[in-house]
């Protein structure tokens, strides 16, 4: 019955946030909230029980022997060997969530066992050894399994402690086959207590070993998950898990930053300092209480992504192809910037676009607003060199939208307005009111399509491989985006679960 411990592994790795009625309160600030509802826990439990059972059977029990002196028969030696649990049928099971841990209780469990039996005795009447042997089938009914686990945080990782563990056998029936089994049935029945004790001991040991292995594994989980060669997600747990009577909640740092960065580097001026003035609030709030899970992301997460890529100097690109290619030749600018055409007649051009400050995202109940700070350098191309002639600073204000694409959170942005100023020029002053319509066209046809091509891919939500969001809903509130969803499991990934389960049994 390793399923409870394996189940908790997936709970710990699922990093999700709760449906609306799970009014779990966040004592300290976190940027990604993690809670699984009772419905989500039940879904995982039901899914994993079958996988867990298949991973621990056949389970070998120790040999049982008994020797007893019986009048007129002498010494009677009875041995039960090759005792094997080959089938487990789990009845009703459920979680009980407490203030500092969870109890997992399974009742009505039935185990099917097989064994070899051997029986021998010698009498004082004649020096003859009488023996017999055969096979037997055993059914253990009404087995109750209980496990109590404490949850905490230790150095940024989940800490799992075993508080209590037990297994109780209610009833055993034994049926012998082979030999003169009808003659020995009554004596073999005397082993019921020992067989029941062996089942209880072996099952309890499996549970304890599984919890210890699981805790070791969780302590070794990485504290950052790479997004690419330069950027990683900080998965450090913040604060102890938050438990209510119907959910388990987690809080993680959840910010993006440079790979192998210290924790303080994630807390940069672009993302952290502005978001520590929030009052205590539910980890998440969804409109549909029937959802299995939700994911709550603070706007600081989005700003940290922008900051990480800005610091990695990725937000720069050269534009040498646009829908209206005439704007990449000075002839196309002869009425907009006459001195450009006069100095460099019929020269090809490119546009060197770079961000001079990280984009800023603001999330409200009805809007997601983005502000992008960009420099656009106009380059004139000669045969052997590139000549920068002017730099225009742009402040682009747009409104964004988000959507679920598979297990990714994707999005797009559209232009609301922009402002511009001349940063420097080697061709004299520019009449910006003439340049502005061209800039609008470039932003609409070049800049935003480029940005949206990347936003459309999205970034992965923290979902265990093999699980897929289903009927997901997006909710925006003050400074947060929440994903509220059910999940399905793809049977084609069952080998992943089997590998995981065997790793901990």
Coordinates of C-alpha atoms in Angstrom, one line a residue:
X1 CA 0.0 0.0 0.0
X2 CA 2.6 2.5 -1.1
X3 CA 0.0 4.6 -2.8
X4 CA -0.4 7.3 -0.1
X5 CA 3.2 8.2 -0.1
X6 CA 3.5 8.1 -3.9
X7 CA 0.3 10.2 -4.1
X8 CA 1.9 12.8 -1.9
X9 CA 4.8 13.0 -4.2
X10 CA 2.5 14.2 -7.0
X11 CA 0.7 16.5 -4.6
X12 CA 4.0 18.1 -3.7
X13 CA 5.1 18.4 -7.3
X14 CA 1.8 19.6 -8.7
X15 CA 2.1 23.2 -7.5
X16 CA -1.5 24.3 -7.8
X17 CA -3.9 26.7 -6.2
X18 CA -7.4 26.3 -4.8
X19 CA -11.0 26.7 -5.9
X20 CA -13.0 29.5 -4.3
X21 CA -14.5 28.0 -1.2
X22 CA -11.0 27.0 -0.1
X23 CA -10.4 30.2 2.0
X24 CA -6.8 29.4 2.9
X25 CA -5.1 32.6 4.0
X26 CA -1.5 33.5 3.1
X27 CA 0.4 34.7 6.1
X28 CA 3.4 35.9 4.1
X29 CA 3.9 37.1 0.5
X30 CA 4.5 34.6 -2.2
X31 CA 4.4 34.9 -5.9
X32 CA 3.0 31.6 -6.9
X33 CA 0.3 30.0 -4.8
X34 CA -0.2 26.2 -4.7
X35 CA -3.2 24.4 -3.5
X36 CA -5.1 21.2 -4.5
X37 CA -8.7 20.9 -3.6
X38 CA -10.4 17.8 -2.1
X39 CA -11.7 16.9 -5.6
X40 CA -8.2 17.1 -7.0
X41 CA -6.8 15.0 -4.2
X42 CA -9.5 12.4 -4.7
X43 CA -8.8 12.3 -8.5
X44 CA -5.1 11.7 -7.9
X45 CA -5.8 9.1 -5.2
X46 CA -8.2 7.1 -7.4
X47 CA -5.8 7.3 -10.3
X48 CA -2.7 6.2 -8.4
X49 CA -4.1 3.4 -6.2
X50 CA -4.2 0.9 -9.1
X51 CA -0.7 1.9 -10.1
X52 CA 0.6 1.8 -6.6
X53 CA -0.9 -1.7 -5.9
X54 CA 0.6 -3.1 -9.1
X55 CA 4.0 -1.7 -8.1
X56 CA 4.2 -3.6 -4.8
X57 CA 2.8 -7.0 -5.7
X58 CA 3.9 -9.7 -5.5
X59 CA 4.9 -8.9 -1.9
X60 CA 6.8 -11.7 -0.2
X61 CA 6.1 -12.4 3.5
X62 CA 8.6 -14.2 5.9
X63 CA 8.3 -17.9 6.5
X64 CA 6.2 -19.0 9.5
X65 CA 6.9 -22.2 11.4
X66 CA 5.5 -23.7 14.6
X67 CA 6.4 -26.7 16.6
X68 CA 4.2 -28.2 19.2
X69 CA 4.1 -31.5 21.2
X70 CA 0.8 -33.2 20.9
X71 CA -0.2 -36.2 23.1
X72 CA -0.1 -39.5 21.2
X73 CA 1.4 -37.8 18.1
X74 CA 4.7 -36.4 19.5
X75 CA 6.4 -33.3 18.0
X76 CA 4.4 -31.7 15.3
X77 CA 6.3 -29.3 13.0
X78 CA 4.3 -27.0 10.8
X79 CA 5.9 -24.7 8.2
X80 CA 4.3 -22.1 6.0
X81 CA 6.6 -20.8 3.2
X82 CA 6.6 -18.8 0.0
X83 CA 3.8 -16.7 1.5
X84 CA 3.0 -14.1 -1.2
X85 CA 0.5 -11.3 -1.5
X86 CA -0.5 -11.4 -5.2
X87 CA -3.6 -9.3 -5.2
X88 CA -4.9 -6.3 -3.4
X89 CA -8.4 -4.8 -3.7
X90 CA -8.7 -1.4 -2.2
X91 CA -12.1 -0.3 -0.8
X92 CA -13.1 3.2 0.2
X93 CA -10.1 5.5 1.0
X94 CA -10.0 9.1 1.9
X95 CA -7.8 12.0 3.2
X96 CA -8.3 13.7 6.5
X97 CA -6.6 17.2 6.4
X98 CA -5.5 18.6 9.7
X99 CA -3.6 21.8 10.8
X100 CA -0.1 20.4 10.3
X101 CA -0.5 17.3 8.2
X102 CA -2.7 14.8 6.5
X103 CA -4.1 11.4 7.5
X104 CA -4.7 8.8 4.7
X105 CA -7.1 6.1 5.6
X106 CA -8.1 3.0 3.6
X107 CA -10.7 0.6 4.9
X108 CA -12.2 -2.5 3.5
X109 CA -9.0 -3.6 1.8
X110 CA -8.8 -7.2 0.7
X111 CA -5.6 -9.1 0.1
X112 CA -5.2 -12.4 -1.7
X113 CA -2.2 -14.6 -0.7
X114 CA -0.8 -17.9 -1.7
X115 CA 1.6 -20.1 0.2
X116 CA 3.2 -23.6 0.6
X117 CA 2.4 -25.6 3.6
X118 CA 4.3 -28.5 5.1
X119 CA 3.3 -30.7 8.0
X120 CA 5.4 -33.5 9.7
X121 CA 5.4 -35.4 13.0
X122 CA 6.8 -38.5 14.5
X123 CA 5.2 -40.7 17.2
X124 CA 6.7 -42.5 20.1
X125 CA 4.8 -45.6 19.1
X126 CA 6.9 -46.2 15.9
X127 CA 9.9 -44.3 14.6
X128 CA 8.0 -43.2 11.5
X129 CA 7.8 -39.6 10.2
X130 CA 4.5 -38.7 8.9
X131 CA 4.4 -35.7 6.6
X132 CA 2.4 -34.0 4.0
X133 CA 2.5 -30.8 2.0
X134 CA 0.5 -28.7 -0.5
X135 CA -0.6 -25.2 -1.5
X136 CA -3.0 -22.9 0.2
X137 CA -4.9 -19.8 -0.7
X138 CA -5.6 -17.1 1.9
X139 CA -7.9 -14.2 1.8
X140 CA -7.5 -11.3 4.2
X141 CA -10.6 -9.2 4.5
X142 CA -11.4 -5.9 6.2
X143 CA -7.8 -4.7 6.2
X144 CA -7.5 -1.1 7.5
X145 CA -4.5 1.0 6.6
X146 CA -3.8 4.3 8.2
X147 CA -1.0 6.8 7.7
X148 CA -0.4 10.2 9.3
X149 CA 2.1 12.6 7.8
X150 CA 3.4 15.9 8.9
X151 CA 4.2 18.6 6.3
X152 CA 6.7 21.4 6.7
X153 CA 9.4 23.4 4.9
X154 CA 13.1 22.9 5.5
X155 CA 15.6 25.1 3.7
X156 CA 13.2 25.8 0.9
X157 CA 12.1 22.3 0.2
X158 CA 9.1 20.2 1.4
X159 CA 9.8 18.2 4.6
X160 CA 7.7 15.0 5.1
X161 CA 7.6 13.3 8.5
X162 CA 5.9 10.2 9.5
X163 CA 3.8 10.7 12.6
X164 CA 1.9 7.4 12.8
X165 CA 1.5 4.4 10.6
X166 CA -0.6 1.2 11.1
X167 CA -2.3 -1.7 9.5
X168 CA -5.0 -3.9 11.1
X169 CA -6.3 -7.2 9.8
X170 CA -9.9 -7.9 10.6
X171 CA -10.5 -11.4 9.2
X172 CA -8.6 -14.2 7.6
X173 CA -9.8 -17.3 5.8
X174 CA -7.5 -20.1 4.7
X175 CA -8.2 -22.8 2.1
X176 CA -5.8 -25.7 1.7
X177 CA -5.1 -27.7 -1.5
X178 CA -3.2 -30.9 -2.0
X179 CA -2.4 -33.8 0.2
X180 CA -4.8 -34.7 2.9
X181 CA -5.6 -31.1 3.3
X182 CA -9.0 -31.8 4.8
X183 CA -7.2 -33.5 7.7
X184 CA -5.0 -30.6 8.5
X185 CA -7.3 -27.7 7.8
X186 CA -8.1 -27.2 11.5
X187 CA -4.5 -27.1 12.5
X188 CA -3.5 -24.7 9.7
X189 CA -6.3 -22.4 10.9
X190 CA -4.2 -22.0 14.0
X191 CA -1.8 -19.9 11.9
X192 CA -4.4 -17.2 11.3
X193 CA -3.0 -14.9 13.9
X194 CA 0.6 -15.3 12.8
X195 CA -0.4 -14.7 9.1
X196 CA -2.4 -11.6 10.0
X197 CA 0.6 -10.3 12.0
X198 CA 2.9 -10.9 9.1
X199 CA 0.6 -9.1 6.7
X200 CA 0.3 -6.1 9.2
X201 CA 4.1 -6.0 9.7
X202 CA 5.0 -6.2 6.0
X203 CA 2.5 -3.6 4.9
X204 CA 3.5 -1.2 7.7
X205 CA 7.2 -1.6 6.8
X206 CA 6.3 -0.9 3.1
X207 CA 4.6 2.3 4.2
X208 CA 7.4 3.5 6.4
X209 CA 10.1 2.8 3.9
X210 CA 8.1 4.6 1.2
X211 CA 7.7 7.7 3.4
X212 CA 11.5 7.8 4.1
X213 CA 12.4 7.4 0.5
X214 CA 9.8 10.0 -0.5
X215 CA 11.2 12.5 2.0
X216 CA 14.7 11.9 0.8
X217 CA 13.6 12.4 -2.8
X218 CA 11.7 15.7 -2.0
X219 CA 14.8 17.0 -0.1
X220 CA 16.8 16.4 -3.3
X221 CA 14.4 18.2 -5.7
X222 CA 15.9 21.1 -7.5
X223 CA 15.1 24.6 -6.2
X224 CA 15.1 26.0 -9.7
X225 CA 13.7 24.7 -13.0
X226 CA 15.5 25.8 -16.2
X227 CA 13.3 27.7 -18.8
X228 CA 16.3 27.9 -21.2
X229 CA 20.0 28.1 -21.1
X230 CA 20.0 31.4 -19.3
X231 CA 16.7 31.6 -17.3
X232 CA 15.2 29.5 -14.6
X233 CA 12.2 29.4 -12.4
X234 CA 12.8 29.7 -8.6
X235 CA 10.9 26.8 -7.0
X236 CA 12.0 27.5 -3.4
X237 CA 9.1 26.9 -1.0
X238 CA 8.1 29.9 1.1
X239 CA 6.2 29.4 4.4
X240 CA 4.8 26.1 5.7
X241 CA 2.1 24.3 3.7
X242 CA -1.4 25.7 4.5
X243 CA -4.0 23.1 5.2
X244 CA -7.8 23.6 5.5
X245 CA -10.4 20.9 5.9
X246 CA -10.7 20.6 2.1
X247 CA -7.4 21.6 0.5
X248 CA -3.6 21.6 0.7
X249 CA -1.9 24.9 -0.1
X250 CA 1.7 25.7 -0.9
X251 CA 3.5 28.9 -1.6
X252 CA 6.7 29.1 -3.7
X253 CA 8.9 32.0 -4.7
X254 CA 7.8 31.5 -8.4
X255 CA 10.0 34.2 -9.9
X256 CA 12.1 33.9 -13.0
X257 CA 15.8 34.9 -12.9
X258 CA 19.2 34.1 -14.1
X259 CA 20.1 30.4 -13.8
X260 CA 22.1 29.5 -10.7
X261 CA 21.3 32.9 -9.2
X262 CA 21.1 33.5 -5.5
X263 CA 17.6 33.9 -4.0
X264 CA 18.3 37.6 -3.6
X265 CA 18.9 38.0 -7.3
X266 CA 15.4 36.9 -8.1
X267 CA 14.1 39.6 -5.8
X268 CA 15.1 42.4 -8.2
X269 CA 13.9 46.0 -8.3
X270 CA 11.7 45.4 -11.3
X271 CA 9.5 42.7 -9.7
X272 CA 9.7 42.4 -5.9
X273 CA 9.8 45.7 -4.2
X274 CA 6.4 46.8 -5.6
X275 CA 4.4 43.8 -4.4
X276 CA 5.0 43.5 -0.7
X277 CA 2.2 45.8 0.4
X278 CA -0.7 43.4 0.0
X279 CA -3.0 42.4 2.7
X280 CA -3.5 38.8 3.7
X281 CA -5.8 37.3 1.2
X282 CA -6.9 33.8 0.0
X283 CA -4.3 32.0 -2.0
X284 CA -6.7 32.0 -5.0
X285 CA -10.3 32.6 -5.7
X286 CA -12.1 30.7 -8.5
X287 CA -15.7 31.2 -9.6
X288 CA -16.4 27.5 -10.0
X289 CA -16.0 25.5 -6.7
X290 CA -16.0 22.1 -8.6
X291 CA -12.6 22.6 -10.1
X292 CA -9.8 20.2 -9.1
X293 CA -7.1 22.8 -9.0
X294 CA -6.0 26.3 -9.8
X295 CA -2.8 28.1 -10.3
X296 CA -2.3 31.6 -9.0
X297 CA 0.5 33.8 -10.5
X298 CA 1.3 37.2 -9.2
X299 CA 2.1 40.0 -11.7
X300 CA 5.6 39.9 -10.2
X301 CA 6.1 36.6 -11.9
X302 CA 5.4 38.1 -15.3
X303 CA 7.6 41.1 -14.6
X304 CA 10.4 38.7 -13.4
X305 CA 10.3 36.9 -16.8
X306 CA 10.6 40.3 -18.6
X307 CA 13.4 41.3 -16.2
X308 CA 15.3 38.0 -16.7
X309 CA 15.3 38.3 -20.4
X310 CA 16.2 42.0 -20.3
X311 CA 19.2 41.3 -18.1
X312 CA 20.3 38.5 -20.4
X313 CA 20.3 41.1 -23.2
X314 CA 17.8 39.0 -25.3
X315 CA 15.5 41.9 -26.0
X316 CA 17.2 43.2 -29.1
X317 CA 16.7 42.4 -32.8
X318 CA 17.5 43.7 -36.2
X319 CA 14.6 44.2 -38.6
X320 CA 15.5 43.9 -42.2
X321 CA 12.2 42.6 -43.6
X322 CA 8.8 44.3 -43.1
X323 CA 5.4 44.0 -45.0
X324 CA 6.1 47.4 -46.7
X325 CA 9.7 46.9 -47.7
X326 CA 9.8 50.5 -49.1
X327 CA 10.3 51.7 -45.6
X328 CA 13.7 49.9 -45.5
X329 CA 15.1 52.2 -48.2
X330 CA 15.8 55.9 -47.7
X331 CA 13.6 56.7 -50.7
X332 CA 10.6 55.7 -48.6
X333 CA 11.5 58.4 -46.1
X334 CA 12.2 61.2 -48.5
X335 CA 9.1 63.1 -47.6
X336 CA 9.2 62.2 -43.9
X337 CA 12.9 62.8 -43.2
X338 CA 14.2 64.7 -46.3
X339 CA 17.7 65.1 -44.9
X340 CA 18.0 61.3 -44.6
X341 CA 17.3 60.8 -48.2
X342 CA 19.4 63.7 -49.3
X343 CA 22.5 62.4 -47.4
X344 CA 22.0 58.8 -48.3
X345 CA 19.9 58.6 -51.5
X346 CA 18.4 55.2 -52.3
X347 CA 20.3 53.4 -49.5
X348 CA 18.9 50.3 -47.9
X349 CA 18.2 50.5 -44.2
X350 CA 17.5 48.3 -41.2
X351 CA 15.9 49.0 -37.9
X352 CA 17.8 48.1 -34.7
X353 CA 15.2 47.7 -32.0
X354 CA 16.2 47.2 -28.3
X355 CA 14.6 47.6 -24.9
X356 CA 16.3 50.1 -22.6
X357 CA 14.2 49.0 -19.6
X358 CA 12.3 45.8 -18.7
X359 CA 8.7 45.8 -19.7
X360 CA 6.2 46.4 -16.9
X361 CA 3.0 44.4 -16.5
X362 CA 0.1 45.5 -14.4
X363 CA -2.9 43.2 -13.7
X364 CA -6.3 44.4 -12.6
X365 CA -9.7 42.8 -12.4
X366 CA -10.6 43.7 -16.0
X367 CA -7.3 44.5 -17.7
X368 CA -3.8 43.4 -18.2
X369 CA -1.7 46.4 -19.1
X370 CA 1.9 46.3 -20.5
X371 CA 4.3 49.2 -20.9
X372 CA 7.3 48.6 -23.2
X373 CA 10.3 50.9 -23.2
X374 CA 12.2 50.7 -26.5
X375 CA 14.9 52.4 -28.6
X376 CA 14.6 52.2 -32.3
X377 CA 17.9 53.0 -34.2
X378 CA 17.6 53.8 -37.9
X379 CA 20.6 52.3 -39.7
X380 CA 21.8 53.1 -43.2
X381 CA 23.5 50.2 -45.0
X382 CA 26.5 50.7 -47.1
X383 CA 28.6 48.0 -48.8
X384 CA 31.0 47.5 -45.9
X385 CA 29.4 49.1 -42.9
X386 CA 26.3 50.0 -41.0
X387 CA 25.8 53.7 -40.2
X388 CA 23.5 54.6 -37.3
X389 CA 21.8 57.9 -38.2
X390 CA 19.1 58.5 -35.5
X391 CA 17.6 56.9 -32.4
X392 CA 14.0 57.3 -31.4
X393 CA 12.8 56.3 -27.9
X394 CA 9.4 54.7 -27.8
X395 CA 7.1 54.1 -24.8
X396 CA 4.5 51.6 -26.0
X397 CA 1.4 51.0 -24.0
X398 CA -0.7 48.0 -24.8
X399 CA -3.4 45.8 -23.3
X400 CA -2.8 42.1 -23.0
X401 CA -4.8 38.9 -22.9
X402 CA -4.0 35.5 -21.7
X403 CA -5.2 32.0 -22.7
X404 CA -4.5 28.4 -22.0
X405 CA -2.7 26.5 -24.7
X406 CA -2.3 22.9 -23.6
X407 CA -0.4 23.2 -20.3
X408 CA 1.1 26.5 -21.2
X409 CA -0.1 30.0 -20.3
X410 CA 0.1 32.0 -23.5
X411 CA -0.9 35.5 -24.4
X412 CA -0.9 38.4 -26.8
X413 CA -0.8 42.2 -26.6
X414 CA -2.4 44.9 -28.8
X415 CA -1.4 48.5 -29.1
X416 CA -3.3 51.2 -27.2
X417 CA -1.0 54.1 -27.8
X418 CA 2.6 55.2 -27.7
X419 CA 4.8 58.2 -27.2
X420 CA 8.1 59.0 -28.8
X421 CA 11.1 61.3 -28.4
X422 CA 14.3 61.8 -30.3
X423 CA 17.2 60.5 -28.3
X424 CA 19.9 61.5 -30.7
X425 CA 20.4 62.2 -34.4
X426 CA 23.3 62.5 -36.8
X427 CA 21.1 64.0 -39.5
X428 CA 19.7 67.0 -37.7
X429 CA 16.3 67.4 -36.0
X430 CA 13.4 65.2 -37.0
X431 CA 9.8 66.2 -37.4
X432 CA 8.3 63.6 -35.1
X433 CA 4.7 64.3 -36.0
X434 CA 5.7 63.1 -39.6
X435 CA 7.5 60.1 -38.2
X436 CA 4.7 59.1 -35.9
X437 CA 2.4 57.4 -38.5
X438 CA 5.3 55.4 -39.8
X439 CA 6.2 54.3 -36.2
X440 CA 2.6 53.3 -35.7
X441 CA 2.7 51.1 -38.8
X442 CA 6.0 49.6 -37.8
X443 CA 4.8 48.8 -34.3
X444 CA 1.6 47.3 -35.6
X445 CA 3.1 45.3 -38.5
X446 CA 6.6 44.5 -37.2
X447 CA 7.0 44.9 -33.5
X448 CA 3.8 43.5 -32.0
X449 CA 3.6 40.5 -34.4
X450 CA 7.2 39.6 -33.3
X451 CA 6.3 40.0 -29.6
X452 CA 3.0 38.0 -30.0
X453 CA 4.8 35.2 -31.9
X454 CA 6.7 34.6 -28.7
X455 CA 3.9 35.3 -26.3
X456 CA 1.7 32.9 -28.3
X457 CA 4.0 30.0 -27.4
X458 CA 3.6 30.8 -23.7
X459 CA 5.5 29.4 -20.8
X460 CA 4.8 26.0 -19.1
X461 CA 2.6 25.9 -16.1
X462 CA 3.8 23.6 -13.3
X463 CA 1.9 20.5 -14.2
X464 CA 3.2 16.9 -13.8
X465 CA 4.1 15.3 -17.1
X466 CA 1.2 13.2 -18.4
X467 CA -1.5 15.4 -16.9
X468 CA -3.4 17.8 -19.0
X469 CA -5.6 20.8 -18.1
X470 CA -9.2 20.4 -19.0
X471 CA -12.0 23.0 -19.1
X472 CA -9.6 25.6 -17.7
X473 CA -10.8 29.0 -16.8
X474 CA -8.8 32.2 -16.4
X475 CA -9.6 34.8 -13.7
X476 CA -7.8 38.1 -13.3
X477 CA -8.0 39.9 -10.0
X478 CA -5.9 42.7 -8.5
X479 CA -2.3 41.9 -9.5
X480 CA -3.0 38.2 -10.1
X481 CA -3.8 35.7 -12.9
X482 CA -5.5 32.5 -11.8
X483 CA -6.0 29.3 -13.7
X484 CA -8.9 27.2 -12.4
X485 CA -9.1 23.8 -14.0
X486 CA -9.9 20.1 -13.9
X487 CA -7.2 17.7 -15.2
X488 CA -7.2 14.5 -17.2
X489 CA -4.5 11.8 -17.3
X490 CA -3.2 10.4 -20.6
X491 CA -3.0 6.6 -20.4
X492 CA -0.1 6.7 -22.8
X493 CA 2.0 8.1 -20.0
X494 CA 1.2 5.3 -17.5
X495 CA 4.8 4.0 -17.8
X496 CA 6.0 7.2 -16.2
X497 CA 3.8 6.5 -13.2
X498 CA 5.0 2.9 -13.0
X499 CA 8.6 4.1 -13.0
X500 CA 7.9 6.6 -10.3
X501 CA 6.0 4.1 -8.1
X502 CA 8.7 1.5 -8.4
X503 CA 11.3 4.1 -7.4
X504 CA 9.7 4.5 -4.0
X505 CA 8.6 1.0 -3.1

